[in-house]
Coordinates of C-alpha atoms in Angstrom, one line a residue:
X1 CA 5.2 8.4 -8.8
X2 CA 2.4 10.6 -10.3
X3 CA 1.2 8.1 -12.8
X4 CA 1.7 5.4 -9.7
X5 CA -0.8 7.5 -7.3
X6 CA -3.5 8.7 -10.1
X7 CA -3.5 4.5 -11.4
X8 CA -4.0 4.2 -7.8
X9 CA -6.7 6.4 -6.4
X10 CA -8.3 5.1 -9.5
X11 CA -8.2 1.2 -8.8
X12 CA -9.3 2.1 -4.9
X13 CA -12.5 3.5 -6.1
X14 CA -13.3 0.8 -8.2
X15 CA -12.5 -1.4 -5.5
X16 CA -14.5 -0.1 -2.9
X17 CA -17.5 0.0 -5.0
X18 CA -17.2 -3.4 -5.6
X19 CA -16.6 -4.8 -2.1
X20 CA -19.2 -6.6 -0.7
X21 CA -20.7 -4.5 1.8
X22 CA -23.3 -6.1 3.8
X23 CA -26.5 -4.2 3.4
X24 CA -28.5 -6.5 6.1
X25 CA -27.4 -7.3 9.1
X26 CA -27.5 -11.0 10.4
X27 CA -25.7 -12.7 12.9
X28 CA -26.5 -16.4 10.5
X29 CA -23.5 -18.3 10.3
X30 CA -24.6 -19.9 7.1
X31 CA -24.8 -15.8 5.7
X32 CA -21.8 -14.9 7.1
X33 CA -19.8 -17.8 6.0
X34 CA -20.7 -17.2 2.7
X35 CA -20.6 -13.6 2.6
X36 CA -16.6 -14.3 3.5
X37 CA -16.1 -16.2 1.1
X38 CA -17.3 -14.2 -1.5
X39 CA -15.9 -11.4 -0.5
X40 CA -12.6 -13.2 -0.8
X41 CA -12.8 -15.0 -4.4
X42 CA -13.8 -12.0 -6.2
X43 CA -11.3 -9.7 -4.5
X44 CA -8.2 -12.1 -2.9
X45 CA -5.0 -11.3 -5.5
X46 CA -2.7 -14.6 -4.9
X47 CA -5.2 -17.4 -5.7
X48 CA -2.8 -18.2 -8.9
X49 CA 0.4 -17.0 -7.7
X50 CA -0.2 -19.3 -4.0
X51 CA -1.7 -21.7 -6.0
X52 CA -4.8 -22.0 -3.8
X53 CA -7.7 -23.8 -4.9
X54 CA -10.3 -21.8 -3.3
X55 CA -13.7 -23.8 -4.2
X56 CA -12.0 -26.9 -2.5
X57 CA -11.5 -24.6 1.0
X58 CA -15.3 -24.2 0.6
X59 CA -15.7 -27.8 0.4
X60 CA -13.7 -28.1 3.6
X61 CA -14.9 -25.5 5.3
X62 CA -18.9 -25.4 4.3
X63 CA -19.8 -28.8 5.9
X64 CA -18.7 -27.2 9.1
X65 CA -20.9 -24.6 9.1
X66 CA -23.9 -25.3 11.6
X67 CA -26.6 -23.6 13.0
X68 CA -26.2 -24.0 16.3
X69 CA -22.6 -22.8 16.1
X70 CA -22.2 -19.7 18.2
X71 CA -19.8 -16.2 17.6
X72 CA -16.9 -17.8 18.4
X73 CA -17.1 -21.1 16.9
X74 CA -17.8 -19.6 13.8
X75 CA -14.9 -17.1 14.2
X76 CA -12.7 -19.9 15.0
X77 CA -13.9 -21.4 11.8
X78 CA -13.7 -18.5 9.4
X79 CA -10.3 -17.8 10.9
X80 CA -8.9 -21.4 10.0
X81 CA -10.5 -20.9 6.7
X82 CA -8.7 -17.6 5.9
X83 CA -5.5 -19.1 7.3
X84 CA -5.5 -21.7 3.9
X85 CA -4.0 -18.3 2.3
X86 CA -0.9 -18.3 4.6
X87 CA -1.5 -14.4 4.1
X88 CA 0.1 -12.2 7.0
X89 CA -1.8 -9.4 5.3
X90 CA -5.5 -11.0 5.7
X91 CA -7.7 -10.9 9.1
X92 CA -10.7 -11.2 10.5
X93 CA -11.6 -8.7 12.9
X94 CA -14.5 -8.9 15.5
X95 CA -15.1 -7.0 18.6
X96 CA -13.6 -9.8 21.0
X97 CA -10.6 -11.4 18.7
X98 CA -8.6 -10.7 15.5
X99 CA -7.7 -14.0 13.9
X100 CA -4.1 -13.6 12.0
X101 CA -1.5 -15.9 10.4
X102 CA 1.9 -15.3 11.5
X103 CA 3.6 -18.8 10.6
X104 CA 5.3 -16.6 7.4
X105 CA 7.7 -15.1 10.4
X106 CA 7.2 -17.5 13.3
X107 CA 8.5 -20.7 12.0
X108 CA 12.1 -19.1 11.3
X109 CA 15.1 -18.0 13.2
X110 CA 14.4 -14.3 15.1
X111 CA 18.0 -12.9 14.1
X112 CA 17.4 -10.2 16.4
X113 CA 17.5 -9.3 19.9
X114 CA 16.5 -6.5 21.7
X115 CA 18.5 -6.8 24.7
X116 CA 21.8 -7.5 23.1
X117 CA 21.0 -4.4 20.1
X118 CA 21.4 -1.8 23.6
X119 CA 25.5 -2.8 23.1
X120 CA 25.0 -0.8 20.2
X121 CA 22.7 1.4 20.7
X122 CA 23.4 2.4 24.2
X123 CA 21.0 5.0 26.2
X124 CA 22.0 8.4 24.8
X125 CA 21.0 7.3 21.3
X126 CA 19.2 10.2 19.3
X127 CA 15.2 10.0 18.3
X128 CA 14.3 11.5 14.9
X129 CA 10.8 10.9 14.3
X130 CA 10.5 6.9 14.3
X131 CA 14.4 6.6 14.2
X132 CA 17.0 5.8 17.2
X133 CA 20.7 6.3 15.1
X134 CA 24.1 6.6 16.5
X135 CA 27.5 6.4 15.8
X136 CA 28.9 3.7 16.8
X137 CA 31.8 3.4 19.1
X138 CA 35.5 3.3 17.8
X139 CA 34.1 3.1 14.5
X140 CA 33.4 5.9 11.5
X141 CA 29.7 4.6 11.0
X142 CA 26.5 5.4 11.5
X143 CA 23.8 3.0 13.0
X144 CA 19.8 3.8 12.6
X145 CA 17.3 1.3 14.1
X146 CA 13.9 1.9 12.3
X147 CA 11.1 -0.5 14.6
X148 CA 8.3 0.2 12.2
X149 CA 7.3 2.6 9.3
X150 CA 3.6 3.2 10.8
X151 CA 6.4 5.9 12.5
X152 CA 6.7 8.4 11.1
X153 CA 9.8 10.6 9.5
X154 CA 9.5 13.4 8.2
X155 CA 11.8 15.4 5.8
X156 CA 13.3 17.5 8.6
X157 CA 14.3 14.6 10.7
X158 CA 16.1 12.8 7.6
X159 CA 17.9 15.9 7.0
X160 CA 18.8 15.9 11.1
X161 CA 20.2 12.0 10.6
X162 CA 21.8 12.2 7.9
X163 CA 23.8 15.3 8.5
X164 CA 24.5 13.9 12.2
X165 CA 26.4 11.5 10.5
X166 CA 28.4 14.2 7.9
X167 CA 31.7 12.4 8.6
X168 CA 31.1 8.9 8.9
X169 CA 32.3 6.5 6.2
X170 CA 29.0 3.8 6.1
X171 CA 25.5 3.4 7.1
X172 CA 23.3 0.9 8.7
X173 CA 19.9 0.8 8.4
X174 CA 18.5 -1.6 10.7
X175 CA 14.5 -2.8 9.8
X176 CA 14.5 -6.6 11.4
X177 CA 11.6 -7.0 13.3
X178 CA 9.8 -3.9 11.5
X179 CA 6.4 -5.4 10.8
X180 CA 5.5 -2.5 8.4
X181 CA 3.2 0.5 8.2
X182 CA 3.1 3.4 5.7
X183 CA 4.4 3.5 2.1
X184 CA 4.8 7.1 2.3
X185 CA 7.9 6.3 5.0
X186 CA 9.2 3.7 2.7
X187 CA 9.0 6.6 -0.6
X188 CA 10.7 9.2 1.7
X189 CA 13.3 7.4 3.2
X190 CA 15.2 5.4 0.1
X191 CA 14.4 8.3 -1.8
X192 CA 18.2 9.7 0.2
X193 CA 20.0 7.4 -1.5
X194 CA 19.0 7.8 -5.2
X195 CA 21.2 9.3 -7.8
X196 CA 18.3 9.5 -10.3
X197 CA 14.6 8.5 -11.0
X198 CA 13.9 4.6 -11.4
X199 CA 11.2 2.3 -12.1
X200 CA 11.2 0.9 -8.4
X201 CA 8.4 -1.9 -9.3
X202 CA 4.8 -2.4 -10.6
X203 CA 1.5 -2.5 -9.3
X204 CA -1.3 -4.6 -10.6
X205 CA -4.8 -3.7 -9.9
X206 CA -8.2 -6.8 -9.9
X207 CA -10.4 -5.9 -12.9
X208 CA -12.9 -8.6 -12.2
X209 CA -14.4 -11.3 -10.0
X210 CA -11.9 -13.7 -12.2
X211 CA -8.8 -15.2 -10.0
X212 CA -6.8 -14.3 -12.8
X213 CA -8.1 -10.6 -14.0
X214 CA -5.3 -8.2 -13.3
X215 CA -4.4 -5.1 -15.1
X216 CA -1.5 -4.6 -17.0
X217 CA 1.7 -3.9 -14.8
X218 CA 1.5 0.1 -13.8
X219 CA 5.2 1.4 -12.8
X220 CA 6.0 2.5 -9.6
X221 CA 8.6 5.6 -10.3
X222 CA 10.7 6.8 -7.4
X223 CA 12.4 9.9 -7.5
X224 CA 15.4 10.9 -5.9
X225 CA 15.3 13.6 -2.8
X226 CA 15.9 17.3 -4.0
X227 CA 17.4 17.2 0.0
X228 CA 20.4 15.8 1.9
X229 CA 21.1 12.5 0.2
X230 CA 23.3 9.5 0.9
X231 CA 25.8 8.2 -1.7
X232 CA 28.0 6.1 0.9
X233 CA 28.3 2.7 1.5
X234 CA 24.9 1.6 2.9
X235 CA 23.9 -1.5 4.7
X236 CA 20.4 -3.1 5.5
X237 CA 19.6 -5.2 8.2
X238 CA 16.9 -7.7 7.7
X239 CA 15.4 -10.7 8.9
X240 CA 12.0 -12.7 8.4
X241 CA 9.9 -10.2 10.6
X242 CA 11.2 -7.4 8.0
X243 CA 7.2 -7.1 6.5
X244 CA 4.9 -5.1 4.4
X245 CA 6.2 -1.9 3.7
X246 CA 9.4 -2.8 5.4
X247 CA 9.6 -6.0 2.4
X248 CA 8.8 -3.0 0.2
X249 CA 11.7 -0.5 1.6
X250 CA 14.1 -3.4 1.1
X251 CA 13.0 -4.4 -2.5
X252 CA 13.6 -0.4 -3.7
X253 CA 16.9 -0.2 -1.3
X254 CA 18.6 -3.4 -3.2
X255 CA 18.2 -1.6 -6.4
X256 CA 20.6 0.6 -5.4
X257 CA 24.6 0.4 -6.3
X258 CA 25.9 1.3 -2.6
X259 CA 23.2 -0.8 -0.9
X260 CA 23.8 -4.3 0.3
X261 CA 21.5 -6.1 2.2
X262 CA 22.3 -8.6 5.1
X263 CA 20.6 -10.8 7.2
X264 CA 17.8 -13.4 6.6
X265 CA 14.9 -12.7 3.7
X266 CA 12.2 -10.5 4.5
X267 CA 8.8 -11.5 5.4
X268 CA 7.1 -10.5 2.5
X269 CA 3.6 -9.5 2.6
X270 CA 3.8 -7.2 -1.2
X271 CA 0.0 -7.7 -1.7
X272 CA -1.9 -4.0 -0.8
X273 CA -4.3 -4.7 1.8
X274 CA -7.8 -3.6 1.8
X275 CA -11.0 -3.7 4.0
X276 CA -14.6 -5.0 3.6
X277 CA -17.6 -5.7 6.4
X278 CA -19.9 -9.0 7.0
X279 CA -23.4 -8.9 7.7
X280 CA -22.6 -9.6 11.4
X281 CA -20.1 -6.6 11.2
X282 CA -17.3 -8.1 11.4
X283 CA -14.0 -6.8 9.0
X284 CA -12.1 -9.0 6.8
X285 CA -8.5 -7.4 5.9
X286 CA -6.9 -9.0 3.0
X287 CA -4.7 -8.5 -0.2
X288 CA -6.1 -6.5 -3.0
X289 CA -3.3 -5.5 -5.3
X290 CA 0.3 -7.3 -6.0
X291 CA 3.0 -5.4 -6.0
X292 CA 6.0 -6.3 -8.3
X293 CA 9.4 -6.2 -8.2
X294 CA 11.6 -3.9 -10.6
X295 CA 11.8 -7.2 -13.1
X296 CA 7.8 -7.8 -12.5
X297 CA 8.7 -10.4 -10.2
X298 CA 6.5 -11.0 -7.0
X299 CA 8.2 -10.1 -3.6
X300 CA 5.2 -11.4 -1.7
X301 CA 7.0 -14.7 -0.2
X302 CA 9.8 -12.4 0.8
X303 CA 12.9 -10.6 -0.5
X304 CA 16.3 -12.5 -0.2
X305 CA 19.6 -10.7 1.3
X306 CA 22.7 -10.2 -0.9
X307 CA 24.5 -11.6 2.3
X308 CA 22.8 -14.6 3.9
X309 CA 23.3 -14.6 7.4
X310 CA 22.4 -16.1 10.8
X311 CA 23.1 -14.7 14.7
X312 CA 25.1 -17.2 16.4
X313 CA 24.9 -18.3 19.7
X314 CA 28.7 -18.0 20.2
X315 CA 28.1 -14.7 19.8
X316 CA 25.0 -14.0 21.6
X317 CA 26.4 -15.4 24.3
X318 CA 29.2 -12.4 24.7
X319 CA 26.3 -9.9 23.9
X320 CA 27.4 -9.6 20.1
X321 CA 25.0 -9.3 17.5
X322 CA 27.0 -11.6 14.6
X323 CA 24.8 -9.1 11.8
X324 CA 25.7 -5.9 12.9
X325 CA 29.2 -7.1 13.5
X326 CA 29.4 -8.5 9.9
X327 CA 28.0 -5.0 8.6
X328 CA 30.5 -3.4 10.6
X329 CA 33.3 -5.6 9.3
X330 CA 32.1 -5.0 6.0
X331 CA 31.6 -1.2 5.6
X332 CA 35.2 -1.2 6.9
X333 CA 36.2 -3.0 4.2
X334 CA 34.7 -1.0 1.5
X335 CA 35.9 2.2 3.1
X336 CA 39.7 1.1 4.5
X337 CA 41.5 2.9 1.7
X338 CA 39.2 6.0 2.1

C-alpha cells in the first residue's frame, strides 16, 4: 500500500501540473470547445481500451460550434460530446447544470428495491458509521447494507459490526445501488477479511499527451487488519449501480477464498477521476488513471458475480428479495454441518 500511495502522490503532481488550467477567462464557445477537448486527449485514459476515435468526435462535434450559440447550447453540446466516452466517471460542471452519462447503470435491470430490503432490515437495525447490519430473523447470519462509501467507517465501528455478529455462521455485505465514494472505505473494510497481504490490482499512471502513454503497472498491496477480522463465509450483494469504489470493493472482495459474489455485474467505473477548469470556469471531471485488476485486467466495464442472478417478480410480488434469499439459502448451505 506504501509503494501504491508514494507512486500515487507522485503521478497526482505531475498531473496537476499538466492540466490545462485556463489562465484567461472567455466565455467564446470556439475557446471553450477547444480548451475541452484538449483537456481531454492529453489526459482521458480509455481512448484505446474504449476504442474511441477521438479526432473524429472533433469532427462531429466542431462544425457545431457557432458563435451565436449561447451557455446552454454550448453546454448541451460539450455534454453530448463528452457522452461519446460512455464514462460515468466524466462531467461537466457549470453553475446551472452537470451534464453526466448514466446509460452504464440505466439501461439494465435495478435488482434492488428499497421498499422490499425493510423485510430485512426492519426499523431497529443498528447504524455504524455508513452501515445499517442486522441479524437476520430465524437465521444465524448477519446482514450489512453499505448505500455508499463517501460514508464513512471507521475502525471502531467495524470492530462494533463485526463483533455484533460473534456468533453468526455467514455474512452479507450488501453494496447494490452504492454509487461509490472513498477508497480509503474500500482499503479498510476488505481489509477484515484477509488472512495475509496480496497484490489486490495495479494502477497505471498517463506519462504523456499520447493516448497510449501509460506507466508500467504499479501494485496495489493490501494488507490484512491487525483488528477484528472475518474468516466466515461471506457474501456480496451486487448489481449494475455497484460503481467506482464500490466496483473496486468488489474486485479486492472476489479475491478472497470465503467471498462469493452474487447478483448482477458491477457498474464499473475503475478509471481515477480527476478535475480541470475551462476558460469560462466551468469543471470537466474525467478519468485519469486505470486501475487493474489482480491479473492486470481492466475492471472498468464492470466486475462479473460468481453467481449470476436476477430479482423476480414472483418474488417481489410477496415482498421477497430473490438475492438475499439466494445468499441466505446459500450461507446455509456452506455452514449446515457446522
Amino acid at each position: 500500500m506504501k509503494y501504491y500511495l508514494k507512486n500515487l502522490f507522485f503521478f497526482l503532481g505531475i498531473l496537476f501540473s499538466s492540466c490545462e488550467k485556463a489562465d484567461d477567462y472567455t466565455m467564446d464557445a470556439r475557446a471553450n470547445f477547444e480548451a475541452l477537448w484538449t483537456i481531454m486527449d492529453k489526459h482521458y485514459c480509455f481512448f484505446g481500451y474504449k476504442d474511441v476515435n477521438w479526432d473524429e468526435v472533433y469532427q462531429k462535434y466542431s462544425p457545431q460550434v457557432t458563435d451565436t450559440m449561447d451557455r446552454y447550447q454550448l453546454f448541451d453540446l460539450l455534454g453530448n460530446m463528452l457522452a461519446e466516452l460512455k464514462d460515468g466517471h466524466t462531467n461537466l460542471v457549470s453553475p446551472f447544470n452537470v451534464a453526466r452519462y448514466w446509460s452504464w447503470y440505466e439501461d439494465y435491470p435495478a435488482n434492488f428495491n428499497r421498499e422490499i430490503q425493510k423485510n430485512y432490515l426492519g426499523t431497529r437495525y443498528s447504524i455504524a458509521g455508513g452501515m445499517k447490519y442486522v441479524q437476520l430473523p430465524e437465521t444465524k447470519i448477519g446482514y450489512i447494507y453499505y448505500g455508499s462509501f463517501s460514508n464513512s467507517v471507521g475502525e471502531k465501528n467495524l470492530d462494533e459490526v463485526l463483533f455484533a455478529f460473534r456468533k453468526c455462521k455467514g455474512l452479507i455485505i450488501d453494496v447494490r445501488d452504492n454509487g461509490g465514494g472513498s477508497l480509503t472505505n474500500s482499503d479498510r473494510i476488505a481489509s477484515r477479511f484477509l488472512k495475509k497481504k496480496m497484490v489486490a490490482g495495479y494502477i497505471l499512471h498517463k506519462k504523456g499527451p499520447a493516448h497510449d502513454a501509460f506507466s508500467e503497472p504499479y501494485p496495489i498491496e493490501l494488507e490484512p487488519s491487525n483488528r477484528l477480522r472475518w474468516m466466515r463465509p461471506v457474501v456480496v450483494l451486487t448489481n449494475r449501480h455497484s460503481y467506482s469504489a464500490t466496483n473496486d470493493f468488489v474486485n479486492k472482495m472476489k479475491l478472497l477464498d470465503q467471498v462469493t459474489i452474487m447478483g448482477d455485474r458491477t457498474g464499473g467505473g475503475s478509471g481515477l477521476p480527476f478535475n480541470s477548469e475551462l476558460p469560462n470556469g466551468w469543471t470537466v471531471r474525467f478519468s485519469a488513471s486505470p486501475m487493474l485488476d489482480a491479473d492486470k485486467q481492466h475492471t472498468e466495464s464492470g466486475i462479473d458475480p460468481d453467481i449470476k442472478l436476477d430479482m423476480r417478480m414472483e418474488d417481489m410480488e410477496k415482498g421477497k428479495d430473490t438475492i438475499i434469499e439466494e445468499a441466505i439459502r446459500y450461507i446455509v448451505s456452506k455452514t449446515e454441518k457446522n
